[in-house]
XYZ file of C-alpha atoms in Angstrom:
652
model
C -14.536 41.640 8.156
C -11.791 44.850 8.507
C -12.745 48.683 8.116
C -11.547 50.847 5.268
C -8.891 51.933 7.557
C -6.650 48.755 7.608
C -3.659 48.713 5.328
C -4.148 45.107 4.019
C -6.964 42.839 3.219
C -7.730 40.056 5.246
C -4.540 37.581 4.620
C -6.306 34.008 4.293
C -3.293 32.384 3.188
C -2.523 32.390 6.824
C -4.726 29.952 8.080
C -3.227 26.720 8.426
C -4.372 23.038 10.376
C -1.590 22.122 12.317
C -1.399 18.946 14.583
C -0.375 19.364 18.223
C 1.687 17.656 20.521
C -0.975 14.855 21.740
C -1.971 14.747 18.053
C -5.024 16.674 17.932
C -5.190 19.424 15.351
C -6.073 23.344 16.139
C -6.899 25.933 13.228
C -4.429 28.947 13.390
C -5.779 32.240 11.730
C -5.286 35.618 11.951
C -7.559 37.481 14.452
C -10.380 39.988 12.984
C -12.636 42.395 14.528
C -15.415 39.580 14.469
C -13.530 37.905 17.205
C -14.613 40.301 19.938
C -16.861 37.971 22.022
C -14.359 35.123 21.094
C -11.730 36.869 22.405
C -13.454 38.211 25.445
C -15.064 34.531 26.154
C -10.911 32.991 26.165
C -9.978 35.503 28.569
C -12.044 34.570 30.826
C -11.316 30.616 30.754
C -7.805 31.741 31.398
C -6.241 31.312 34.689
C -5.478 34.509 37.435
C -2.006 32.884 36.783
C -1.559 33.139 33.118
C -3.156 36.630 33.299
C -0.421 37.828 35.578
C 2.139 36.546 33.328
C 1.043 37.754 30.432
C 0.206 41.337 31.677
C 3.080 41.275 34.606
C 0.169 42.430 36.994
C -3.765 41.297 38.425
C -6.059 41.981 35.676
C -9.176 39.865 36.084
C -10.616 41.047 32.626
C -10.221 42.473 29.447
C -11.744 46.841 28.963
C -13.390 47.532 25.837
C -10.251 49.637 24.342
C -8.555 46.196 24.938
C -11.097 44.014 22.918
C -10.674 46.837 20.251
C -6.875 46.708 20.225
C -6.684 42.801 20.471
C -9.078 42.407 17.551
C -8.346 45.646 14.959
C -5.039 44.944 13.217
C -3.459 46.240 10.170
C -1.871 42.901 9.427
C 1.610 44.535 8.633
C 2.853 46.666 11.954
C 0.560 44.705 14.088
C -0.684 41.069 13.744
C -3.288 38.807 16.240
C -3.292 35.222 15.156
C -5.471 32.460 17.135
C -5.096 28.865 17.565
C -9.427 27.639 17.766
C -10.715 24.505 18.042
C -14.503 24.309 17.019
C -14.509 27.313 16.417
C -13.399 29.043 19.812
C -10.033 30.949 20.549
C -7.797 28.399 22.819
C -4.733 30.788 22.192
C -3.502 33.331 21.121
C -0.227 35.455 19.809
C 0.461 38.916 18.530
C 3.352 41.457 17.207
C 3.710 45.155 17.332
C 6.348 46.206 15.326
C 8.935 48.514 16.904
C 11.609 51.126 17.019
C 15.422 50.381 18.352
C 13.431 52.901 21.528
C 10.381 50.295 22.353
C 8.404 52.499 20.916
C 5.847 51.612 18.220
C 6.545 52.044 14.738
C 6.207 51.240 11.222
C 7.742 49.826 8.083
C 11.280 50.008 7.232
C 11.673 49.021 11.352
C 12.715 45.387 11.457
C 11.858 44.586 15.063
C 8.626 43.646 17.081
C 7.503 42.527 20.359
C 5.838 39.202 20.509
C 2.965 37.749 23.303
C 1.311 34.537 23.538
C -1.638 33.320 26.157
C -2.603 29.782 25.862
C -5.692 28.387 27.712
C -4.276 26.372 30.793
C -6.554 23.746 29.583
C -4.030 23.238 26.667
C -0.929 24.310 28.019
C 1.723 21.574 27.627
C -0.096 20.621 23.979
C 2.624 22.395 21.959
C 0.382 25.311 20.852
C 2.790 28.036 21.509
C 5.793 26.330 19.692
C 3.615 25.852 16.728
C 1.917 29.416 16.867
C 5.731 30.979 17.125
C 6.798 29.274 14.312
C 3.371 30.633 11.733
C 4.049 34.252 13.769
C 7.705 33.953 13.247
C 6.444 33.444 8.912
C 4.056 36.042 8.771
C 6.782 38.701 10.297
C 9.552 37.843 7.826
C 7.048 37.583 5.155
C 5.990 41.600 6.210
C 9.722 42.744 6.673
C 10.339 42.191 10.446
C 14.026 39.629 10.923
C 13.825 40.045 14.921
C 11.445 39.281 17.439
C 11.783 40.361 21.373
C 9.517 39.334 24.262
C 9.664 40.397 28.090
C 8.939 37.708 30.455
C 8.752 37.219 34.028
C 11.664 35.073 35.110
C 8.824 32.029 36.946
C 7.149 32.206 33.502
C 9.221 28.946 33.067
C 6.909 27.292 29.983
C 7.072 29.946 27.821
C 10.588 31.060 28.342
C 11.052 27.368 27.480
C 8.895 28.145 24.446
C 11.449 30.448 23.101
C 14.603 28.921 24.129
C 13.238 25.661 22.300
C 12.630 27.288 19.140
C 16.392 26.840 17.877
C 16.577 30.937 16.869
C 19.721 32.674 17.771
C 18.972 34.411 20.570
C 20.323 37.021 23.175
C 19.236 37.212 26.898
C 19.029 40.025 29.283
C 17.401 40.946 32.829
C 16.472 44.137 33.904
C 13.720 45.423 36.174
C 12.776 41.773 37.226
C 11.886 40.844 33.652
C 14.168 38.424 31.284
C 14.404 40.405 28.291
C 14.800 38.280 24.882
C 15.507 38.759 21.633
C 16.078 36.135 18.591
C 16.636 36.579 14.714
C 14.004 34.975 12.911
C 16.329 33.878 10.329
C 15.596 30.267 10.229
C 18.808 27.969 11.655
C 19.778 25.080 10.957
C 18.561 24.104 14.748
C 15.672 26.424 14.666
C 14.572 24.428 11.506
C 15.308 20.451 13.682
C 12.994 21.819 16.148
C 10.601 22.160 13.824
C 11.243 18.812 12.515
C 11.259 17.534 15.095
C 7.948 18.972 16.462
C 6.461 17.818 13.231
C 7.207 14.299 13.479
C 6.714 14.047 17.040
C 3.100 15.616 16.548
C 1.784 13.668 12.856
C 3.307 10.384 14.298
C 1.190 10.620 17.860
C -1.827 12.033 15.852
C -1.619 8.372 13.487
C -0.689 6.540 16.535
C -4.222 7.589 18.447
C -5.892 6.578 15.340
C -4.007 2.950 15.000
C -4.368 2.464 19.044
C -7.773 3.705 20.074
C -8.956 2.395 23.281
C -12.883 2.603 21.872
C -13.976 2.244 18.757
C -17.529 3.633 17.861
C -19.051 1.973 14.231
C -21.755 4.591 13.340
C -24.276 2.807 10.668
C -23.644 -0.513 11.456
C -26.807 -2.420 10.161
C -29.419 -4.003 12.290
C -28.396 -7.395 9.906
C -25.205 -9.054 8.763
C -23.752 -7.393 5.586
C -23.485 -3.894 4.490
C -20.142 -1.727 5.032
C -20.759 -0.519 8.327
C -21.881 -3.985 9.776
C -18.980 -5.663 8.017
C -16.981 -3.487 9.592
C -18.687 -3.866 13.139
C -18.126 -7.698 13.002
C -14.865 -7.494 11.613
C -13.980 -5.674 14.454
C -15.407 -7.960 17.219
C -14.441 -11.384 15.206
C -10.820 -10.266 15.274
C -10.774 -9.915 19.307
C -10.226 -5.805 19.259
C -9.005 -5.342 22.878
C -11.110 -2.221 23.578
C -14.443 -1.138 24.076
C -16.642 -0.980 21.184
C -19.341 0.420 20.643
C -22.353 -0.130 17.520
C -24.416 3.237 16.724
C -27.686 3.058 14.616
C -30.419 6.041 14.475
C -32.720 3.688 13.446
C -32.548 1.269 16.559
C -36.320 0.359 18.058
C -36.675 1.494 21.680
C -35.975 -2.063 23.436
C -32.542 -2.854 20.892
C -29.222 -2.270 23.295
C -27.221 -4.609 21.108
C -26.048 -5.411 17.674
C -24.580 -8.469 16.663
C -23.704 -9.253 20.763
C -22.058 -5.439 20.612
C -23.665 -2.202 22.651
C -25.622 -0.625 20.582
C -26.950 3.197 20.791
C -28.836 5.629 18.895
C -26.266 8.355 18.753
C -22.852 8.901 19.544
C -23.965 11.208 22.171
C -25.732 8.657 23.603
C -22.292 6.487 25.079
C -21.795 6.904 28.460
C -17.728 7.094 28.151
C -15.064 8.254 25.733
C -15.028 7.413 22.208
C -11.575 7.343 20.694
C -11.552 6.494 17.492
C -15.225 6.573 15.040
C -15.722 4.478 12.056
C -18.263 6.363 9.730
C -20.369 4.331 7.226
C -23.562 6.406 6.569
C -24.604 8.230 3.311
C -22.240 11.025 2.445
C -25.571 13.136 3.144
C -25.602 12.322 6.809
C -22.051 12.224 7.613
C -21.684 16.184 8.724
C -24.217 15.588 11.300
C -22.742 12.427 12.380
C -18.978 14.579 12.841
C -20.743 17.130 14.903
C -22.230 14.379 17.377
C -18.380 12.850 17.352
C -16.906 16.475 17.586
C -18.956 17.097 20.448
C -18.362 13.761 22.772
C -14.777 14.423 22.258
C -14.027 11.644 19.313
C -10.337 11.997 18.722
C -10.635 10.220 15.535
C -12.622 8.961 12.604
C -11.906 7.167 10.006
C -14.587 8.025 6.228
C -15.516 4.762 4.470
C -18.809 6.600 2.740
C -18.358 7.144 -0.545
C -19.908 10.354 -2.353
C -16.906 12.453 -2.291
C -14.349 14.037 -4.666
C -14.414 10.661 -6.554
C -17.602 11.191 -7.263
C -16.961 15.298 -9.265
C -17.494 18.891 -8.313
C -20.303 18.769 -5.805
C -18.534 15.750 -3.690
C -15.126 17.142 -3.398
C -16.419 20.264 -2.354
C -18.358 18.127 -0.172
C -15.187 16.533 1.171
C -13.504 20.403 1.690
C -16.464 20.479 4.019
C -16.022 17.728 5.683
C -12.299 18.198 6.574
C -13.112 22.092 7.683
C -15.963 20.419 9.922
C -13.067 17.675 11.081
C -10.707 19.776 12.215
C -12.474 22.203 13.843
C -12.943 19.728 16.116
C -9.750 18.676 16.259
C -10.286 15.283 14.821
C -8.111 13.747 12.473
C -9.650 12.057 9.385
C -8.434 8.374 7.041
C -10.349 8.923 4.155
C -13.358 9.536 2.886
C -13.878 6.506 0.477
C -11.177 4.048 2.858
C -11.265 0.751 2.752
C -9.805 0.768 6.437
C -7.325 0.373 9.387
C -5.691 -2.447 10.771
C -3.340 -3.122 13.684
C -2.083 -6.540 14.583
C -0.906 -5.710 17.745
C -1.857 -8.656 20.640
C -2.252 -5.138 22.550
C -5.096 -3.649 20.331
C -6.032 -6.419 17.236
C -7.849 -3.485 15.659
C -9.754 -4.753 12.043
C -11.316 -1.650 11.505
C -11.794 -2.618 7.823
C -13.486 -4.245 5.290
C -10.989 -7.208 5.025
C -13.056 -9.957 6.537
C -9.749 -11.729 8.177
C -7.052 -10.086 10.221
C -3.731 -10.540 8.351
C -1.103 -12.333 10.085
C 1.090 -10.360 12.887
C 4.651 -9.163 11.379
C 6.998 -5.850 10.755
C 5.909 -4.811 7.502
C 3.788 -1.190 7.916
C 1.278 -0.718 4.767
C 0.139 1.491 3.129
C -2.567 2.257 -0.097
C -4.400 4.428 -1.442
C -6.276 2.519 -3.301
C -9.228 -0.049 -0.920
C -8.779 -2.674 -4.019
C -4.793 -2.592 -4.036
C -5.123 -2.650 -0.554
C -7.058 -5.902 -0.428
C -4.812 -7.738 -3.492
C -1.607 -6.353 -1.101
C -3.311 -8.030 2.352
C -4.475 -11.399 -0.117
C -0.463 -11.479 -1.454
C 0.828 -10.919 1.876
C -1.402 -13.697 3.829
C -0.422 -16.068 1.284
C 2.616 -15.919 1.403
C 3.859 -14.091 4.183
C 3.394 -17.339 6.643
C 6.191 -18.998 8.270
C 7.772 -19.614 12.189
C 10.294 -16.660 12.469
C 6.909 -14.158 12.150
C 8.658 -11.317 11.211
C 6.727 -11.459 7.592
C 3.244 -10.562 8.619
C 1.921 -6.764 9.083
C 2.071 -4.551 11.672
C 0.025 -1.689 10.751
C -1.891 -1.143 7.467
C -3.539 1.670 6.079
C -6.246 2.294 3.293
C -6.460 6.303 2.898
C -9.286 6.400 -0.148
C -9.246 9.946 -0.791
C -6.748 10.926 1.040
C -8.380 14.269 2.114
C -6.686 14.355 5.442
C -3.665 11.578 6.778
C -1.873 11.115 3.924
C 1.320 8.368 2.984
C 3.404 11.342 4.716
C 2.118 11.215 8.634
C 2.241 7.297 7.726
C 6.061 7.707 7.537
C 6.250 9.975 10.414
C 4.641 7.417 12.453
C 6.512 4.376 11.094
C 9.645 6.333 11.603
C 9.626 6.104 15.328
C 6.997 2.748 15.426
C 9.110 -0.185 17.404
C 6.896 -2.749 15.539
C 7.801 -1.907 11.575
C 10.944 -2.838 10.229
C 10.365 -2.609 6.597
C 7.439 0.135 4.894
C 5.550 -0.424 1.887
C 3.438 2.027 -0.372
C 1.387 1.976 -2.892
C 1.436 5.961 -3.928
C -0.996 6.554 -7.033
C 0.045 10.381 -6.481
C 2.451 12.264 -4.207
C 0.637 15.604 -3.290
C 3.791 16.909 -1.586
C 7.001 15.848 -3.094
C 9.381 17.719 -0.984
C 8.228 16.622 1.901
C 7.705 12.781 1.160
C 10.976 12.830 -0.109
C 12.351 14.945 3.106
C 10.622 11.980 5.229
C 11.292 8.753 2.913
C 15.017 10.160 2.968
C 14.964 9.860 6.885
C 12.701 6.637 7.110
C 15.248 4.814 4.483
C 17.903 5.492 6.631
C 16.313 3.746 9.809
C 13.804 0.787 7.853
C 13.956 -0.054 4.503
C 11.306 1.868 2.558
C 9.904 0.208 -0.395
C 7.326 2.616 -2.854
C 5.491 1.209 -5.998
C 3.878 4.385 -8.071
C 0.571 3.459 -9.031
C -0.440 6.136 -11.820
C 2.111 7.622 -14.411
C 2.540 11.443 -15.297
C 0.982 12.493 -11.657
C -2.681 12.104 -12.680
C -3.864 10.711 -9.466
C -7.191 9.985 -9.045
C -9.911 12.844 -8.664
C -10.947 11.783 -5.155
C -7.284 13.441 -3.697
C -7.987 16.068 -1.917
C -3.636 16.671 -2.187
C -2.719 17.842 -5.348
C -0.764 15.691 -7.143
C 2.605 16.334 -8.639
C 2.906 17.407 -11.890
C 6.513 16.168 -11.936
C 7.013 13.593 -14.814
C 6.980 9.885 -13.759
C 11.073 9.830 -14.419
C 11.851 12.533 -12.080
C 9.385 11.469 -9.438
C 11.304 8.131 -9.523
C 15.057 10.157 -9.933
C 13.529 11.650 -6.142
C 12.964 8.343 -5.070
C 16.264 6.699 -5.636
C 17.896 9.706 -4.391
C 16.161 9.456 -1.198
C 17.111 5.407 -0.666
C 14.158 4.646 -1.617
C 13.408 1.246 -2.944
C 11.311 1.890 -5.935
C 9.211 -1.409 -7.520
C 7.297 -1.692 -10.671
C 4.342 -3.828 -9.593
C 2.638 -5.064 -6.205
C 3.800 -8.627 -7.045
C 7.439 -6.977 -6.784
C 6.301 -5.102 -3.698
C 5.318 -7.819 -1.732
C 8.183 -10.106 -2.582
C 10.853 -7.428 -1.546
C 8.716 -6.375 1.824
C 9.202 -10.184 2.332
C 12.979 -10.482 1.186
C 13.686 -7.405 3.364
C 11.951 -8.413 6.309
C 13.012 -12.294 6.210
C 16.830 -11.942 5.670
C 20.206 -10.326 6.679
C 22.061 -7.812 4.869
C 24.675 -8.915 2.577
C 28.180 -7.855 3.403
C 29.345 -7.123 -0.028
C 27.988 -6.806 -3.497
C 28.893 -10.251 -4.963
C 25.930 -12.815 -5.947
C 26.121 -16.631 -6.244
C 23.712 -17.896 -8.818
C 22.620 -21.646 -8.675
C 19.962 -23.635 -10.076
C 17.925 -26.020 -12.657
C 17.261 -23.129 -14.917
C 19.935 -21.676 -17.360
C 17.782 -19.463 -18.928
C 16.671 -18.402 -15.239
C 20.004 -18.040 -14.328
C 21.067 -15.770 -17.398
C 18.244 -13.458 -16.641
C 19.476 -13.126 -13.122
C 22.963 -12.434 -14.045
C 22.226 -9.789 -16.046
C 19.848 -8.230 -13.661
C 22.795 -8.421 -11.113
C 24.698 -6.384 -13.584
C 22.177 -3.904 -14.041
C 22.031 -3.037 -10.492
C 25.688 -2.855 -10.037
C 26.343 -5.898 -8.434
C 29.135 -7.791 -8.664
C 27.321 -11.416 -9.923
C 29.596 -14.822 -10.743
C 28.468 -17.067 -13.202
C 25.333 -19.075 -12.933
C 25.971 -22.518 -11.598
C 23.606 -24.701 -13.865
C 22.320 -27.689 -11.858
C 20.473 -29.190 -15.208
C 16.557 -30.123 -15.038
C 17.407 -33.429 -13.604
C 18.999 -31.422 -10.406
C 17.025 -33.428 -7.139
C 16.191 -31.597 -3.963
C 19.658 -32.782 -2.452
C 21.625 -31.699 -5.280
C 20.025 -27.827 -4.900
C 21.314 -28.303 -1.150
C 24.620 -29.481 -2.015
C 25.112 -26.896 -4.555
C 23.687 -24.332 -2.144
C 25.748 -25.023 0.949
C 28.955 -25.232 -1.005
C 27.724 -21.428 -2.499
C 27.239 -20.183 1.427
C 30.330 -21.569 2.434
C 32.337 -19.880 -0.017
C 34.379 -16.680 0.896
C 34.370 -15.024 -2.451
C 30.206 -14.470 -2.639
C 28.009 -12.031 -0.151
C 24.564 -13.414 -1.375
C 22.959 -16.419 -3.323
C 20.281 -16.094 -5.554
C 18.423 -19.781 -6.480
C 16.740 -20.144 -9.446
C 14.429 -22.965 -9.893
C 11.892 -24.749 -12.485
C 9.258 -27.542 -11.649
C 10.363 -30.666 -13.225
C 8.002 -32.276 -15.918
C 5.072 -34.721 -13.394
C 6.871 -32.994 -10.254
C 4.070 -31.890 -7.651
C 3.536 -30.889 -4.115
C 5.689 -33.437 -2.663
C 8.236 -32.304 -4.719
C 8.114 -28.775 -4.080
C 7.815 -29.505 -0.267
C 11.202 -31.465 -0.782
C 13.047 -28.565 -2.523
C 11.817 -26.365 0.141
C 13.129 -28.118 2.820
C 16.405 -28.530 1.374
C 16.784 -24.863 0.525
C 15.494 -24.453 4.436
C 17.781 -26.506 5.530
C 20.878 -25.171 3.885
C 20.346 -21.705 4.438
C 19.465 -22.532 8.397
C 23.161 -23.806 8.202
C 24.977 -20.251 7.166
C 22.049 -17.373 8.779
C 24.528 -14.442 7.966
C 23.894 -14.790 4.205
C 20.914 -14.183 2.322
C 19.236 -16.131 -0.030
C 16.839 -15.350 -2.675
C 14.783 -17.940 -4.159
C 12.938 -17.341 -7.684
C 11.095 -19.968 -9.142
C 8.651 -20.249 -11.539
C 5.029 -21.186 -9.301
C 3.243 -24.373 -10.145
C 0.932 -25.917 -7.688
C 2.162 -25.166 -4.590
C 5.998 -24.433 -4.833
C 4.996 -20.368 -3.979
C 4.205 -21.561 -0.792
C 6.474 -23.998 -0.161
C 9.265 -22.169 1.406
C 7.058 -21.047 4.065
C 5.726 -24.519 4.811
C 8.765 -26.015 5.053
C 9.044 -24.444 8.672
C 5.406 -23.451 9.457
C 3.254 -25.801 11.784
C -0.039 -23.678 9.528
C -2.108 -26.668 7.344
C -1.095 -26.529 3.577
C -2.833 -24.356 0.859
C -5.721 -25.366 -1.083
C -5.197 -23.003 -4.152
C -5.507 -24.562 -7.759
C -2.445 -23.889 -9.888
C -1.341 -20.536 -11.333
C 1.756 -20.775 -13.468
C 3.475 -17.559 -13.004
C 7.026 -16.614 -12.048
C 7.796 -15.360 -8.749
C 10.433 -14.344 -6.028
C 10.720 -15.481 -2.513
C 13.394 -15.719 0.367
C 14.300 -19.053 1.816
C 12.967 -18.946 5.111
C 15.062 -17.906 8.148
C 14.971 -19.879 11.666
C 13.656 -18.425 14.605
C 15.950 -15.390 16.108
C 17.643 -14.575 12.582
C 16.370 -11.052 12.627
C 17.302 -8.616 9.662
C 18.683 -5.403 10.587
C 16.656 -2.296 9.339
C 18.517 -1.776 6.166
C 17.925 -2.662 2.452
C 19.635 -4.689 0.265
């Protein structure tokens, strides 16, 4: 790597993965004298154009005492990082540190010029922006607080780079250059931009893999069944609006189709572009199957092979490989070990999963880590999730598996911004970076309601996370929560029935509860709950077990109407030989009621038997009634809203 003459050893905690602008990643890392033919092979994709600007005259190519000065740095006084993607240079940025004269110098001086060239072929991807901001680190982390650059004045992009960064900065002109010089003390601006370009970047990269206009199923079987066929048919059962594509190696020389899908040998083999890749081979063939996606141009793929980190030692280095190999291509990964992506969208209707159904269309983004809570979320949320208003169906769900790449972080920098989520849920077995989840559930909260169950206790997360997982205790963890508005759950049953209470009903004006119904035990329970939230609950109306379905309405109406409460909470037991009928009855009358006053909310909880769970959403939905056998258990649901009553993003 260096000589025995440079000052420091090769800095590797400088290399970073950062997503661009269109959401493709780039590797940044510092340059090294092995980049020679690199270097010399960027320079000469670059435009006459950008040459000029960067060297303010004609100079077609780069002289040997160039290459050696571009490449040989001492990684304190002078610094050459690159932004690659597989592997080659697609820009680049340097210092040279400075004396107040312009002349070069050395440690205690505090100021260095600065010099980007980007690749016209990725100009406009935001790879200067993020390459000042890692320069703009490494300098204050070797002593240097200013930076200055000299720029011609039609250089408009990257005087725009600069001026967008947010530093304080001071502007000059003199011999037909703009002069510019910025602190690189990190503002309160300079730190929105990057924010900002964070978001902006992680939210497009998770939108290209939710919205692909191709999908590409490598090891789909020959045969029905198997993970990669499942997935294959999943895909084309559920109507997915784009192309899609089936890709065996082991296809005969006359098969062109699987299952009524294209079908080809390799990825290489599809005449047009490939967006997103779902990969279900052995863990063994997987590298060879990235470099055939890396190569076409695949912007995305999304692991469900197994093999990896879950598996010990040899599989999650196996997985470090596999996100190195990833990214180098500038491909995005969900997973290894996923259970799958789904979008309900009419405009995509993307099942790339293992859930043999599509769940129905709604606002409520998801999100697990684990494929099996995944699937008992998706079961919970079909069943009872139906109903007219369809606001309480999903929107987007994720399964991340191992979580070696998109994490439950870009999933709230895309939900942030996403005009189809109004209410989030997670399932988080780990948090691998607390201050930034709690950074972006603090800003999510504030626009959706944000609702987080924590899986595992004392931060062991699984083995398969390629994050490392807090070691905060479970207390704090939840103490960050709360403090961030989050809405933090004990179980998935309690996840799904507030993603449905937030997404169903309208926010109550004030913090005092009515409490009705044919419980009084029920109703105690709820009043001290109530309390222990710091509400402000009156006393439970008892309606005795003998209460009928027009009694609850009565006593509900009368409960809406009245001034002095912001909310009602309904509390109800089957009576003894009461069945379906009977629960359809109550429903309707609850419906019916709460139709009558839409500016309240109204929470039902009842104890299930037979069919009274789904009740509430059958009382207004034209679907055909449930055929489930009877599970006594207690559970929560809102009285369903008519069509139009939408919630505003905020959480009760």
């Amino acid at each position: 790597m260096q000589t025995s003459s440079d000052r420091h050893e090769y800095p590797a905690h400088w290399e970073a993965d950062v997503v661009l602008r269109d959401g493709g990643t780039a590797r940044i890392r510092p340059i090294t004298v092995d980049d020679a033919e690199r270097l010399v092979s960027f320079y000469e994709q670059v435009s006459d154009e950008s040459k000029y600007y960067r060297f303010f005259a004609p100079y077609p190519r780069l002289s040997a005492k160039d290459v050696h000065r571009f490449t040989h740095h001492d990684f304190v006084d002078r610094v050459g990082l690159a932004a690659t993607v597989g592997g080659e240079f697609i820009a680049t940025v340097r210092y040279d540190r400075i004396a107040p004269d312009g002349t070069p110098a050395s440690a205690p001086a505090d100021e260095a010029e600065v010099a980007f060239l980007v690749q016209d072929a990725h100009q406009g991807r935001g790879v200067a922006s993020a390459l000042l901001e890692h320069i703009g680190a490494v300098a204050r982390e070797r002593g240097i607080r200013r930076f200055a650059a000299e720029v011609l004045p039609a250089n408009n992009k990257m005087i725009k780079v600069f001026t967008d960064a947010g530093y304080t900065q001071k502007r000059s002109f003199e011999d037909g250059v703009v002069r510019l010089e910025f602190d690189l003390e990190p503002t309160d601006r300079s730190m929105a931009v990057q924010y900002a370009r964070e978001q902006r970047a992680e939210a497009r990269s998770v939108q290209r893999l939710l919205a692909p206009g191709s999908v590409a199923v490598v090891g789909a079987g020959r045969t029905p069944g198997g993970v990669g066929r499942s997935v294959l048919d999943n895909l084309r059962d559920t109507g997915f609006t784009g192309r899609l594509y089936a890709v065996n190696k082991a296809l005969g020389e006359g098969e062109k189709e699987l299952g009524s899908v294209a079908a080809f040998r390799s990825v290489r083999d599809i005449d047009g572009p490939v967006d997103l890749a779902v990969v279900a081979v052995p863990a063994e063939h997987v590298p060879d199957v990235v470099t055939e996606c890396g190569e076409h141009g695949v912007q995305g793929l999304v692991v469900v092979s197994a093999g990896y980190a879950e598996s010990g030692p040899d599989g999650r280095e196996r997985q470090r490989a596999l996100v190195r190999q990833a990214r180098s291509y500038g491909m995005r990964i969900i997973g290894p070990n996923a259970f799958g992506v789904i979008n309900t969208s009419p405009d995509v209707r993307l099942n790339a999963s293992l859930a043999p159904r599509m769940p129905r269309p709604g606002r409520i983004g998801l999100f697990a880590q684990s494929g099996a809570i995944g699937v008992a979320l998706l079961s919970r949320l079909h069943r009872r999730g139906g109903g007219v208003t369809g606001v309480t169906g999903v929107s987007t769900f994720v399964s991340s598996g191992n979580r070696a790449d998109v994490s439950g972080n870009d999933l709230l920098q895309y939900w942030y911004e996403d005009p189809d989520t109004d209410v989030v849920l997670m399932y988080l077995e780990s948090i691998g970076n607390p201050r930034k989840f709690t950074r972006l559930a603090r800003r999510t909260a504030a626009a959706k309601p944000l609702v987080v169950v924590q899986g595992a206790r004392h931060g062991a997360g699984p083995r398969g996370h390629a994050v490392r997982a807090t070691r905060l205790p479970h207390a704090t963890v939840s103490a960050l929560l709360r403090q961030a508005g989050v809405i933090r759950v004990d179980t998935i049953t309690e996840l799904v029935d507030t993603g449905l209470l937030l997404a169903r009903q309208p926010l109550p004006a004030g913090p005092r509860v009515a409490i009705l119904g044919n419980s009084e035990s029920l109703g105690l329970l709820t009043y001290d709950a109530c309390l222990a939230e710091g509400l402000r609950p009156h006393r439970p109306l008892d309606l005795s077990t003998a209460a009928s379905a027009a009694d609850f309405h009565a006593a509900l109406s009368h409960a809406l109407a009245d001034d002095t409460s912001d909310a009602v909470v309904v509390t109800a037991i089957p009576a003894v030989g009461e069945g379906p009928v009977g629960d359809a009855d109550l429903a309707r009358a609850l419906s019916s009621a709460a139709a009558a006053t839409p500016s309240k909310p109204v929470l039902v909880v009842h104890v299930e038997l037979g069919g009274l769970a789904e009740a509430p959403s059958a009382a207004t939905s034209t679907a055909p009634p449930p055929t489930t056998g009877a599970v006594p258990q207690t559970v929560t649901s809102a009285a369903s809203r008519p069509p139009g009553a939408t919630p505003p993003p905020a959480a009760w």
